[in-house]
Short mmCIF file of C-alpha atoms in Angstrom, two decimals:
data_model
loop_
_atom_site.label_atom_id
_atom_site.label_comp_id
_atom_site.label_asym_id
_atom_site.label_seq_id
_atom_site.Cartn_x
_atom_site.Cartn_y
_atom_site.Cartn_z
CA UNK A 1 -10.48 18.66 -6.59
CA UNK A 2 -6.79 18.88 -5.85
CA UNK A 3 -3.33 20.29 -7.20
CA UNK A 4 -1.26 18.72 -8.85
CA UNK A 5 0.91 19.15 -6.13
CA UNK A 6 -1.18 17.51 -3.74
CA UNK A 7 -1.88 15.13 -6.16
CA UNK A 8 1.99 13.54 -6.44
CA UNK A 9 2.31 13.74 -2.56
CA UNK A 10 -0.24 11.03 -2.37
CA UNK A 11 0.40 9.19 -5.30
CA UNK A 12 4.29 8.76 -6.15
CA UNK A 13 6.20 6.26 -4.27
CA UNK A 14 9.72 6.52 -5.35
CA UNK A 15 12.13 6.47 -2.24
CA UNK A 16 12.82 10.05 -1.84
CA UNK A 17 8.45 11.00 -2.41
CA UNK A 18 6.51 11.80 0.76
CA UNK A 19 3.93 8.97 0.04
CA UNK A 20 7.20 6.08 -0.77
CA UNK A 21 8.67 7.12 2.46
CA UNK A 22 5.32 6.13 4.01
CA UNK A 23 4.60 3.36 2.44
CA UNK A 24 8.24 1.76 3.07
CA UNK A 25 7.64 1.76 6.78
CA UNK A 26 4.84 -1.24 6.29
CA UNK A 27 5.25 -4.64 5.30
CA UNK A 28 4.67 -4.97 1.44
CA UNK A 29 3.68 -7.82 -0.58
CA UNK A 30 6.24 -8.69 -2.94
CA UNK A 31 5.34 -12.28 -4.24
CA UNK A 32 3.45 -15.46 -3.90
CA UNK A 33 5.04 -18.11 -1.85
CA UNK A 34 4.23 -20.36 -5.40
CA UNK A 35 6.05 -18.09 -7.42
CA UNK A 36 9.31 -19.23 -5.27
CA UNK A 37 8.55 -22.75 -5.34
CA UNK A 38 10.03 -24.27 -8.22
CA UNK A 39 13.20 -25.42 -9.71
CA UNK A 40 14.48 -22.29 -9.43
CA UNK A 41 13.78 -20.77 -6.18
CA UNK A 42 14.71 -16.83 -7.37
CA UNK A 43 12.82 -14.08 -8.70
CA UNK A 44 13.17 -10.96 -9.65
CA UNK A 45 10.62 -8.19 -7.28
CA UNK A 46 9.98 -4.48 -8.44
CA UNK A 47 8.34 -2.91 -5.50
CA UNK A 48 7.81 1.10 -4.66
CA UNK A 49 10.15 1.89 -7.69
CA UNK A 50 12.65 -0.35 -6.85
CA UNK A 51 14.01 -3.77 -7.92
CA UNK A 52 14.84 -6.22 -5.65
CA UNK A 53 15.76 -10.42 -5.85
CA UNK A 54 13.93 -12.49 -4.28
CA UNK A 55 15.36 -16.06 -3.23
CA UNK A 56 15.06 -19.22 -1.01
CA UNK A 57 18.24 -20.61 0.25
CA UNK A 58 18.90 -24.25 0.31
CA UNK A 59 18.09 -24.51 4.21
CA UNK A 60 14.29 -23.04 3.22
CA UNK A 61 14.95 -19.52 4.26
CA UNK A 62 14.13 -16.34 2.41
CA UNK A 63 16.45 -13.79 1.28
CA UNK A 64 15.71 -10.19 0.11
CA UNK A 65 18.35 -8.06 -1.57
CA UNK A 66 19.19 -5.39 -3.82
CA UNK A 67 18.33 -7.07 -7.47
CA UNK A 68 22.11 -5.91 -9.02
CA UNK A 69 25.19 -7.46 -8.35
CA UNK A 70 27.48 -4.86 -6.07
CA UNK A 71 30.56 -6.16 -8.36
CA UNK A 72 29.86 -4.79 -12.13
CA UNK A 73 26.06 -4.52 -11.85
CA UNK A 74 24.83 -8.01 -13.00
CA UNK A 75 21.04 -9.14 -12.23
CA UNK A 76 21.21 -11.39 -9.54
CA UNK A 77 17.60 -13.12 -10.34
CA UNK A 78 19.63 -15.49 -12.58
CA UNK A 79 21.68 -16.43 -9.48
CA UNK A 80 22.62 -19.82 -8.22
CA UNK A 81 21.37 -20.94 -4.95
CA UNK A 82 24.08 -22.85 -3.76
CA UNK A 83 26.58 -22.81 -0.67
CA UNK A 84 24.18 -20.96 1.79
CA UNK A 85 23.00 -18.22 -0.81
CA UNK A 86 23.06 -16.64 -3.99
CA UNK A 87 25.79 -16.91 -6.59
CA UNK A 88 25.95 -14.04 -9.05
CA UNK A 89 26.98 -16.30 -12.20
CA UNK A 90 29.09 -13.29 -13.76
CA UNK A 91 32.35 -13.95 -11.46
CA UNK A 92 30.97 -16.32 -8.65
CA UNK A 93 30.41 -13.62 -6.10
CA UNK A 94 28.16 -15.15 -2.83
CA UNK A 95 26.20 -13.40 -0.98
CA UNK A 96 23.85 -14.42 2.09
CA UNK A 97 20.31 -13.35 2.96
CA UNK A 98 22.13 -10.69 5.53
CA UNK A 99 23.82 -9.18 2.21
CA UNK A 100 27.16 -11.10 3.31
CA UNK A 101 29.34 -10.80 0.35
CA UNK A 102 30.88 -14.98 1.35
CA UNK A 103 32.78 -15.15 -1.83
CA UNK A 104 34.98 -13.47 -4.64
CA UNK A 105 36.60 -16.40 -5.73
CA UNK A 106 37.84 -14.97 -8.95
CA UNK A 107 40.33 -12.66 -7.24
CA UNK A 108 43.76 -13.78 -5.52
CA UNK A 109 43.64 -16.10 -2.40
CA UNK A 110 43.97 -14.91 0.28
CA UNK A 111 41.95 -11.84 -0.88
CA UNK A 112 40.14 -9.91 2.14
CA UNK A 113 38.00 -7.69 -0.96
CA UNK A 114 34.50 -9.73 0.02
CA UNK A 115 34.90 -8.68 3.72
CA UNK A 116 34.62 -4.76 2.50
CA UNK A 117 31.25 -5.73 0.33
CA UNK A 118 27.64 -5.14 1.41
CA UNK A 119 24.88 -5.78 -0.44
CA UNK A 120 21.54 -3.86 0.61
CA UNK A 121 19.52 -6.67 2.43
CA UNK A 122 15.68 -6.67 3.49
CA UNK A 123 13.86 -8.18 6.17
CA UNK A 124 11.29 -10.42 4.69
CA UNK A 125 8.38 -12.85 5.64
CA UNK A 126 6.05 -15.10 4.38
CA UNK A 127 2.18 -15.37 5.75
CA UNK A 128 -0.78 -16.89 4.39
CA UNK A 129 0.71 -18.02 1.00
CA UNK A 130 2.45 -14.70 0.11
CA UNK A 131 6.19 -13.30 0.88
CA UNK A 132 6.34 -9.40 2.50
CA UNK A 133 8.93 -7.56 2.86
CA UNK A 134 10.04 -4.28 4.63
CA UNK A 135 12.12 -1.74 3.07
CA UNK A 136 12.21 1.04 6.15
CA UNK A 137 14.59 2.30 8.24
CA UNK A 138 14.67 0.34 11.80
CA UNK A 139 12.32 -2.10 13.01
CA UNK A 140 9.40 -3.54 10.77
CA UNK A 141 6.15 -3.48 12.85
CA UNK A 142 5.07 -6.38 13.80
CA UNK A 143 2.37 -8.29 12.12
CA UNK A 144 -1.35 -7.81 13.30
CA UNK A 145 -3.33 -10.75 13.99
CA UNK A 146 -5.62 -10.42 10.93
CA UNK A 147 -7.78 -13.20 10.78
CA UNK A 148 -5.75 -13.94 7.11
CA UNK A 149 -2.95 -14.16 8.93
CA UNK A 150 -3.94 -16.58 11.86
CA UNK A 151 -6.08 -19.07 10.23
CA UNK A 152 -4.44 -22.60 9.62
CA UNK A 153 -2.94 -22.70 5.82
CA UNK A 154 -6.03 -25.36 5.26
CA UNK A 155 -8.06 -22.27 5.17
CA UNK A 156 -6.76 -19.62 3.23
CA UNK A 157 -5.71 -19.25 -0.35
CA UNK A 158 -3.43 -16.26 -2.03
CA UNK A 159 -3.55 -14.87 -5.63
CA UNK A 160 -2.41 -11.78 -7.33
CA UNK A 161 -3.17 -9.80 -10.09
CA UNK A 162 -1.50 -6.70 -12.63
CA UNK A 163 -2.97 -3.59 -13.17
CA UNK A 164 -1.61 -1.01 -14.85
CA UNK A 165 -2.48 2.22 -13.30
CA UNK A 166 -1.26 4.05 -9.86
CA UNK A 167 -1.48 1.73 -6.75
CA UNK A 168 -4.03 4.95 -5.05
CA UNK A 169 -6.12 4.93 -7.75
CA UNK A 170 -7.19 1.06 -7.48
CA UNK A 171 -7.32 1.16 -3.62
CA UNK A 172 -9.83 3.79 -3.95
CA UNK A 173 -11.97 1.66 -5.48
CA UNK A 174 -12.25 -1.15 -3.04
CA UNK A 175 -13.58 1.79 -0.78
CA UNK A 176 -15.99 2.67 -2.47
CA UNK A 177 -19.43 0.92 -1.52
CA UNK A 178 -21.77 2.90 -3.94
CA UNK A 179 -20.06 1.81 -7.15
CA UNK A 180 -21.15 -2.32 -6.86
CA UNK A 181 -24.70 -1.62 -7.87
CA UNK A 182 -23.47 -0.42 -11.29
CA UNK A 183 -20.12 -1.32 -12.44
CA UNK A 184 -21.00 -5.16 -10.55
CA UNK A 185 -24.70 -5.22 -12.06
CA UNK A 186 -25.55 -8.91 -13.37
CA UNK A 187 -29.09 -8.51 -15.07
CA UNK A 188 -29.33 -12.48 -14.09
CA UNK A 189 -28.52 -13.52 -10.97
CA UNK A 190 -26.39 -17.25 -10.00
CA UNK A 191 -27.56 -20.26 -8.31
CA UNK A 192 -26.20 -20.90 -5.03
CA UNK A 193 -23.71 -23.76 -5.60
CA UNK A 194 -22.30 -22.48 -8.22
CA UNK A 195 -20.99 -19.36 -6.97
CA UNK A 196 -18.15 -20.45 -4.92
CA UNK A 197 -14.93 -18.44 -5.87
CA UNK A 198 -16.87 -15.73 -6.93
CA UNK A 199 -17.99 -12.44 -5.60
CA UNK A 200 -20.92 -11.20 -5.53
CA UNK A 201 -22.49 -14.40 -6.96
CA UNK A 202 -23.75 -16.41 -3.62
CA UNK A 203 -26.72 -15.85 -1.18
CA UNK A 204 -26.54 -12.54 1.14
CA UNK A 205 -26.02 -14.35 4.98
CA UNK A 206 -29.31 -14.66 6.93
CA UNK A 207 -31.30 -14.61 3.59
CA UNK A 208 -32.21 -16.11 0.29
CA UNK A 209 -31.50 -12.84 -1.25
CA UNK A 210 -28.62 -13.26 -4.26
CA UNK A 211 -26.62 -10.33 -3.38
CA UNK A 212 -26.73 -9.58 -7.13
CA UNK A 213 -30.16 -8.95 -6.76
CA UNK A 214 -29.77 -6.76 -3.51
CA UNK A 215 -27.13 -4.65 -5.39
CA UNK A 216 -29.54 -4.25 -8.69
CA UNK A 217 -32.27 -3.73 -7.10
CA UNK A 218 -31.43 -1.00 -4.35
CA UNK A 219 -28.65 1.37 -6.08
CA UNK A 220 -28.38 3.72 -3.51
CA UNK A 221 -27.02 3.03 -0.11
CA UNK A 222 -26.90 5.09 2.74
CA UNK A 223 -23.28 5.26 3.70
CA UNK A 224 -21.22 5.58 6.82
CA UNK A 225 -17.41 5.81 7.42
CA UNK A 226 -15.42 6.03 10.30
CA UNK A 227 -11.99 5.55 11.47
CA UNK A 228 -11.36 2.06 13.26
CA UNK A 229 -8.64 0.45 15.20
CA UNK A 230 -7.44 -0.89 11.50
CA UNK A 231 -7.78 1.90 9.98
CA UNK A 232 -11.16 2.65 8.54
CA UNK A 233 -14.66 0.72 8.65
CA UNK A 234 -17.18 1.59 6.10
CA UNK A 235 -21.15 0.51 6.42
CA UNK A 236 -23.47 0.35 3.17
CA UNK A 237 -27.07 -0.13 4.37
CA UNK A 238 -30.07 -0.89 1.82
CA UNK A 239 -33.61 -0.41 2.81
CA UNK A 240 -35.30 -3.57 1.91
CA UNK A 241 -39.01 -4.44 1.86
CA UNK A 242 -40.33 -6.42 5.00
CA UNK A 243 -38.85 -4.32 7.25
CA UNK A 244 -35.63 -6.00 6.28
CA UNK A 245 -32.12 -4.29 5.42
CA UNK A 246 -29.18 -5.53 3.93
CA UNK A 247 -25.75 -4.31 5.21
CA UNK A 248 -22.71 -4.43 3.92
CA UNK A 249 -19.47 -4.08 6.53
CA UNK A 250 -16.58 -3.53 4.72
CA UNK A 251 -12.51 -2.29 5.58
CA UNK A 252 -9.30 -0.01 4.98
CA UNK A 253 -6.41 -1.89 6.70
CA UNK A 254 -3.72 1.38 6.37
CA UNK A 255 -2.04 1.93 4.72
CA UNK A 256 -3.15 -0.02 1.56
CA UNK A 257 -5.17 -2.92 1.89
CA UNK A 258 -8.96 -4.05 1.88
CA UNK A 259 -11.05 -6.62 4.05
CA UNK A 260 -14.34 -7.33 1.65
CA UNK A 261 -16.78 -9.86 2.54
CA UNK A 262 -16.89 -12.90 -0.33
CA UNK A 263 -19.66 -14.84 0.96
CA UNK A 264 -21.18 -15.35 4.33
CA UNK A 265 -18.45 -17.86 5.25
CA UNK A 266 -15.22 -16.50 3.68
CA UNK A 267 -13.87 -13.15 3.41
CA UNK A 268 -11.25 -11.33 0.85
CA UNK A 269 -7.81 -9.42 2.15
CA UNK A 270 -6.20 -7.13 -0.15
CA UNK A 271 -3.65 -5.07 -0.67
CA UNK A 272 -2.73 -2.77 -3.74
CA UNK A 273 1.38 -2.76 -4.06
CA UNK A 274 3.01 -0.15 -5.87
CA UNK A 275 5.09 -2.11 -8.19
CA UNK A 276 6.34 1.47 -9.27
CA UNK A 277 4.04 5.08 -10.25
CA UNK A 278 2.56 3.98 -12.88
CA UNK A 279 1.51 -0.02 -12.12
CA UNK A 280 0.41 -2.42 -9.25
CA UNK A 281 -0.44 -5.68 -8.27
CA UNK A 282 -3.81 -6.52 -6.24
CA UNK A 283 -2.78 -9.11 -3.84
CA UNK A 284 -5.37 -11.05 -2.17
CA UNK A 285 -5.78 -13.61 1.31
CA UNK A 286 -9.17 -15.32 0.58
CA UNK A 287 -10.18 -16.82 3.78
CA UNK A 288 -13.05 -19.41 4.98
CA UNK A 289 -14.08 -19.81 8.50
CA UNK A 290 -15.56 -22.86 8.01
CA UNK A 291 -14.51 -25.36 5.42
CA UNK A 292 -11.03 -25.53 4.03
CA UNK A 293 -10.45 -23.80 0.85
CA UNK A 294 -10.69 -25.58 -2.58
CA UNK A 295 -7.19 -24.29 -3.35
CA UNK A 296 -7.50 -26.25 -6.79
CA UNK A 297 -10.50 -24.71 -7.95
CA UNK A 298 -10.03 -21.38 -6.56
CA UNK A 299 -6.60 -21.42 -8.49
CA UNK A 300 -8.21 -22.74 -11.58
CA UNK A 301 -10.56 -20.23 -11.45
CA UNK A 302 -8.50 -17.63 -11.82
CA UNK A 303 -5.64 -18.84 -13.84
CA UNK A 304 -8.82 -18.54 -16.59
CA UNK A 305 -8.27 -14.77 -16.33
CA UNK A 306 -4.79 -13.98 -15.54
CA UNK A 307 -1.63 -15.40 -17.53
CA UNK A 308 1.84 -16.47 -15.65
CA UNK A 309 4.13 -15.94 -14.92
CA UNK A 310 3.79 -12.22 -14.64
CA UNK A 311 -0.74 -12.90 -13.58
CA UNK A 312 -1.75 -10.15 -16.48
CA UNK A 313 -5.36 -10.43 -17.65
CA UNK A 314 -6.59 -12.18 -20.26
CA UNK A 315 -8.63 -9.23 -20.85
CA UNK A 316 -6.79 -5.81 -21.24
CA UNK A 317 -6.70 -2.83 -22.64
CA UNK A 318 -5.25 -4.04 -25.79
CA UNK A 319 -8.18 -6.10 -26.34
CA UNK A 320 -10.94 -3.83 -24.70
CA UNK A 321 -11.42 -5.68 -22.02
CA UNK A 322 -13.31 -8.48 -23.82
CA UNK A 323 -15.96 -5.23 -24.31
CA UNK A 324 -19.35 -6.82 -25.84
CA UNK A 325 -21.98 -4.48 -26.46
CA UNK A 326 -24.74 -7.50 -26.69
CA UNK A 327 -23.43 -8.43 -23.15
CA UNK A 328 -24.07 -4.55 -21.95
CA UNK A 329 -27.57 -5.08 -23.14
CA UNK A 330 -28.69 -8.28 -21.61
CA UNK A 331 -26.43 -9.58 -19.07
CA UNK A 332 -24.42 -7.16 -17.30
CA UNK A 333 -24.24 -3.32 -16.79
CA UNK A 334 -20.52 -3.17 -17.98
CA UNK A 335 -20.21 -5.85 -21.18
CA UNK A 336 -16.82 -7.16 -20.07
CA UNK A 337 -18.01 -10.26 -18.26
CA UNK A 338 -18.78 -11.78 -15.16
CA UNK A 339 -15.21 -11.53 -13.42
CA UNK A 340 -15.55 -8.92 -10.88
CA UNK A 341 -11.53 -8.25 -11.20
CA UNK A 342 -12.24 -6.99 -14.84
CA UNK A 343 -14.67 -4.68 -13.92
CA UNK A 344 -12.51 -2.61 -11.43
CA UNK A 345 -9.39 -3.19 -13.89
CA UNK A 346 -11.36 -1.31 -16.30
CA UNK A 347 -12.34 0.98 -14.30
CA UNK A 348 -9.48 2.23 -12.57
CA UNK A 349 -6.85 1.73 -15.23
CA UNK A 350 -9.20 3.95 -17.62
CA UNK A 351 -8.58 6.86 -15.15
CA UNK A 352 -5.20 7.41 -17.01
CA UNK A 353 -1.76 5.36 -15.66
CA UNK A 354 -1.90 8.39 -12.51
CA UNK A 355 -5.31 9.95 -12.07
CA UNK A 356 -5.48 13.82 -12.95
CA UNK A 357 -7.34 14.41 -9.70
CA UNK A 358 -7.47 18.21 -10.58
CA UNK A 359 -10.13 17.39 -12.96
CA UNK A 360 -12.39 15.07 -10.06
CA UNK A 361 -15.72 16.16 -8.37
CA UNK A 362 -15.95 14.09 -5.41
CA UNK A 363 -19.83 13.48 -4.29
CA UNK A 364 -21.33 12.07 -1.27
CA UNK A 365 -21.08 8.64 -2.06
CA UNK A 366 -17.31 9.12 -1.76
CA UNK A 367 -16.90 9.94 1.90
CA UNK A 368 -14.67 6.32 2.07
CA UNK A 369 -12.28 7.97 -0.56
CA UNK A 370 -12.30 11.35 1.42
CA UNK A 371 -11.98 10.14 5.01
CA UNK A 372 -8.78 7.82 3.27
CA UNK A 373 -6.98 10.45 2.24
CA UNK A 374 -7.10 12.99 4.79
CA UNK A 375 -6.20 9.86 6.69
CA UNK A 376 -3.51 9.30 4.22
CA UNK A 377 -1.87 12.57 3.88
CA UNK A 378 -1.94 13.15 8.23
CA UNK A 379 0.22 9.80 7.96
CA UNK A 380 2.47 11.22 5.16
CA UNK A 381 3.69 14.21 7.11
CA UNK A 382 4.09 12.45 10.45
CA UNK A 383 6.32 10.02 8.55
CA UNK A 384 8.21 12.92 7.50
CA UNK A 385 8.42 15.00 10.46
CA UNK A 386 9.65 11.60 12.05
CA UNK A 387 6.78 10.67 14.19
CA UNK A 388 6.82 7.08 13.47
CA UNK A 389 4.48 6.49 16.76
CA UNK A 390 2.07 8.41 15.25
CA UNK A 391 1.49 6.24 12.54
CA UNK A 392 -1.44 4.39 12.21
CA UNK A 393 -1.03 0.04 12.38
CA UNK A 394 2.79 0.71 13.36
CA UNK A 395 2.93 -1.76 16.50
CA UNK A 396 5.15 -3.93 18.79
CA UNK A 397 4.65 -7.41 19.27
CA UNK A 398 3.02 -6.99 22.24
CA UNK A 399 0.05 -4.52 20.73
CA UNK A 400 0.03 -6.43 17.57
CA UNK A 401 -1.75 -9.24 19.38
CA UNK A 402 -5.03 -6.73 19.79
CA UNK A 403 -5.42 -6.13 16.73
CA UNK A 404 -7.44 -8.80 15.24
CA UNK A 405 -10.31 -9.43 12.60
CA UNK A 406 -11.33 -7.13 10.88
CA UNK A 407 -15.19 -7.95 10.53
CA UNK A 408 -16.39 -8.10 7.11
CA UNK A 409 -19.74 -9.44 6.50
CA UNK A 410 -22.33 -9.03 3.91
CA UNK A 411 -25.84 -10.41 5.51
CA UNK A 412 -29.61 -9.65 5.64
CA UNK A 413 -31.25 -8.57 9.59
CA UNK A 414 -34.43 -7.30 10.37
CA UNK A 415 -34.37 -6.63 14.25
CA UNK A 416 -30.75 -5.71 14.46
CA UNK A 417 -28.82 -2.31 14.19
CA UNK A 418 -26.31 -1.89 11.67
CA UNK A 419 -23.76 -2.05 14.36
CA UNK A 420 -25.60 -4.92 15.89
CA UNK A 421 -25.66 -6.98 13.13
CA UNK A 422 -21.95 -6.73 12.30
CA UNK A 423 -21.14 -8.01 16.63
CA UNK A 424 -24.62 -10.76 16.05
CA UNK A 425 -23.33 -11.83 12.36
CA UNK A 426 -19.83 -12.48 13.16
CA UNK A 427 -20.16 -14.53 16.31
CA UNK A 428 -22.67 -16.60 14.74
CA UNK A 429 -19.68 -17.22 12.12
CA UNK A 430 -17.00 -17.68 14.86
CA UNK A 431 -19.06 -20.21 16.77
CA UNK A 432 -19.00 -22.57 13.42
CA UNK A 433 -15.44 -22.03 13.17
CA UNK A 434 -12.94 -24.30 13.68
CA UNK A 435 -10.07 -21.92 13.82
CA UNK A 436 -11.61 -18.72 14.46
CA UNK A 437 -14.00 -19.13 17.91
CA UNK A 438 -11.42 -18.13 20.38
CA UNK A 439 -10.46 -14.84 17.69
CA UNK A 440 -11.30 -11.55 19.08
CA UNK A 441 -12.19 -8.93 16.20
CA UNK A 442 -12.75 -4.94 16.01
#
């Protein structure tokens, strides 16, 4: 248990809280690269308590700036794109992705007023199919090699999702190995070729072994944690018959993102965004070593779930969750379908909109969540005694480059270590790789 005290430090992320100081000083997903790709090339972006606009000039590059018009306040996310930037249609005011105020063409000629107007501006990026920006003082770090990050656009595909609870909250659960033999329990487990897009529905690697068996069947991993280069590794082994165990190699990327293993060919990135305390989006890289992504069924897929533009789910609270008690009884543990998304929706948004984490008795299966956020808060208070080298995944160009990976695999051995498996598992997938041999990983 913690105070309440503690409890805001790590959980509000307003621009004056310890953990929103933090958190600005890393690259943040604020969008899809699809949700900028239409007629109209602007949208509005609430991020860390914040709201932003979003836009794509006429010469293809991005612009990040304040969301309200420095004139009289207007919402710039209605602006025209037109004359190299954004035209707030209230008086005409133009302003360039630098936050340039170009043009006040409703006041005299010969007016100097636009040359004394600044509008707050963003650096901003876009990477496998989603736009990031940085709102921290200085220099953004430069981005890690990741294998989502370096893989050819063939091969990766990017979604999103709402939830409606505290960005910590629904992290927490993506570290948190023990909890997939329950709240992910299928009583029935899926045929191989229809699984892809789906977790936890195909073969575990090295095996004929559904991993939805694996999970049902063994319910209680050992666990290990430790810090990595990334920022945290976390190793779920089960104790098969034969001799055999499964293991499970999963990843914190700090400050706020996951590396999950789909399938044995294609693994998950994913960060949880603040959109402000009380909501967040799940953003996710899916990447596939071998084959090129089915970006049309993988988006179909989803788009079952989640409605646009704002990617809610279909299934909410309002509606329970699509809650069927027959379900609960004879197909899976929960009653709220197959869609593995659901399941953790549920479960972290009924925690409450910030979890009271007064109230909490931490066991051992939650050494991931512990080792986080003692992680976690040592960041916090170097941020805020101003030792930004001290940060973890802060890095130059230069040191960026050696940071690659992170392995994530999900496979079957029976004359390998834990640790040897991970180093035997993901060579074997870098050798049939058409993108990733030459990839180092950690």
């Amino acid at each position: 248990m913690m105070s309440q005290e503690q409890n805001d430090f790590i959980t509000r992320v307003g621009p004056t809280e310890p953990a929103g100081k933090l958190l600005r000083q890393y690259w943040q997903p604020i969008a899809l690269s699809d949700e900028i790709a239409g007629v109209h090339q602007v949208k509005a972006v609430r991020v860390l308590g914040q709201d932003f606009v979003l836009f794509k000039q006429e010469d293809g590059r991005l612009g990040l700036l304040d969301k309200h018009c420095p004139h009289r306040g207007a919402d710039l996310s209605y602006g025209r794109i037109e004359d190299g930037g954004i035209r707030c249609p209230f008086h005409g005011w133009l302003f360039d992705a630098k936050g340039n105020c170009l043009e006040t063409p409703a006041e005299p000629e010969g007016s100097q007023l636009c040359t004394r107007i600044q509008q707050g501006a963003y650096p901003v990026v876009e990477k496998s199919g989603i736009v990031f920006g940085y709102f921290g003082e200085g220099d953004a770090p430069a981005f890690p090699h990741l294998d989502c990050f370096v893989a050819p656009d063939t091969h990766v595909f990017a979604f999103k999702g709402l939830i409606e609870c505290n960005w910590l909250q629904a992290l927490e659960v993506g570290i948190d190995p023990a909890h997939a033999s329950y709240l992910h329990r299928f009583f029935e487990d899926e045929a191989d070729e229809t699984s892809y897009g789906k977790q936890f529905r195909s073969t575990s690697a090295d095996s004929d072994l559904p991993v939805t068996k694996v999970l049902r069947e063994y319910d209680r991993p050992d666990l290990h944690v430790e810090e990595s280069e990334v920022g945290m590794r976390l190793t779920a082994v089960r104790e098969l018959s034969n001799n055999q165990r499964h293991v499970r190699i999963t990843n914190m990327v700090f400050p706020q993102a996951i590396v999950i293993p789909m399938s044995s060919t294609m693994t998950i990135s994913q960060w949880h965004v603040p959109v402000d305390d009380h909501n967040c989006y799940w953003y996710a890289i899916f990447t596939s070593f071998t084959d090129p992504v089915d970006k049309e069924q993988m988006r179909a897929q989803r788009l079952e779930l989640y409605e646009l533009p704002d990617y809610i789910s279909r299934r909410n609270r309002s509606n329970n969750y699509g809650f069927d008690p027959v379900e609960q009884q004879k197909s899976t543990y929960l009653g709220m379908g197959h869609d593995i998304n659901v399941h953790d929706q549920w479960a972290v948004e009924s925690l409450g909109s910030i979890q009271d984490r007064t109230k909490e008795h931490l066991g051992t299966t939650d050494k991931g969540i512990i080792l986080y956020r003692r992680i976690l808060i040592r960041a916090i208070k170097a941020c805020l005694d101003g030792q930004m080298d001290a940060l973890p995944m802060r890095h130059d160009s230069h040191a960026a480059q050696s940071i690659t990976g992170p392995i994530a695999i999900d496979g079957v051995t029976a004359s390998h270590t834990p640790e040897g498996y991970l180093v035997h598992a993901d060579q074997e997938r870098r050798r049939s790789s058409s993108w990733a041999a030459s990839v180092g990983n950690n």
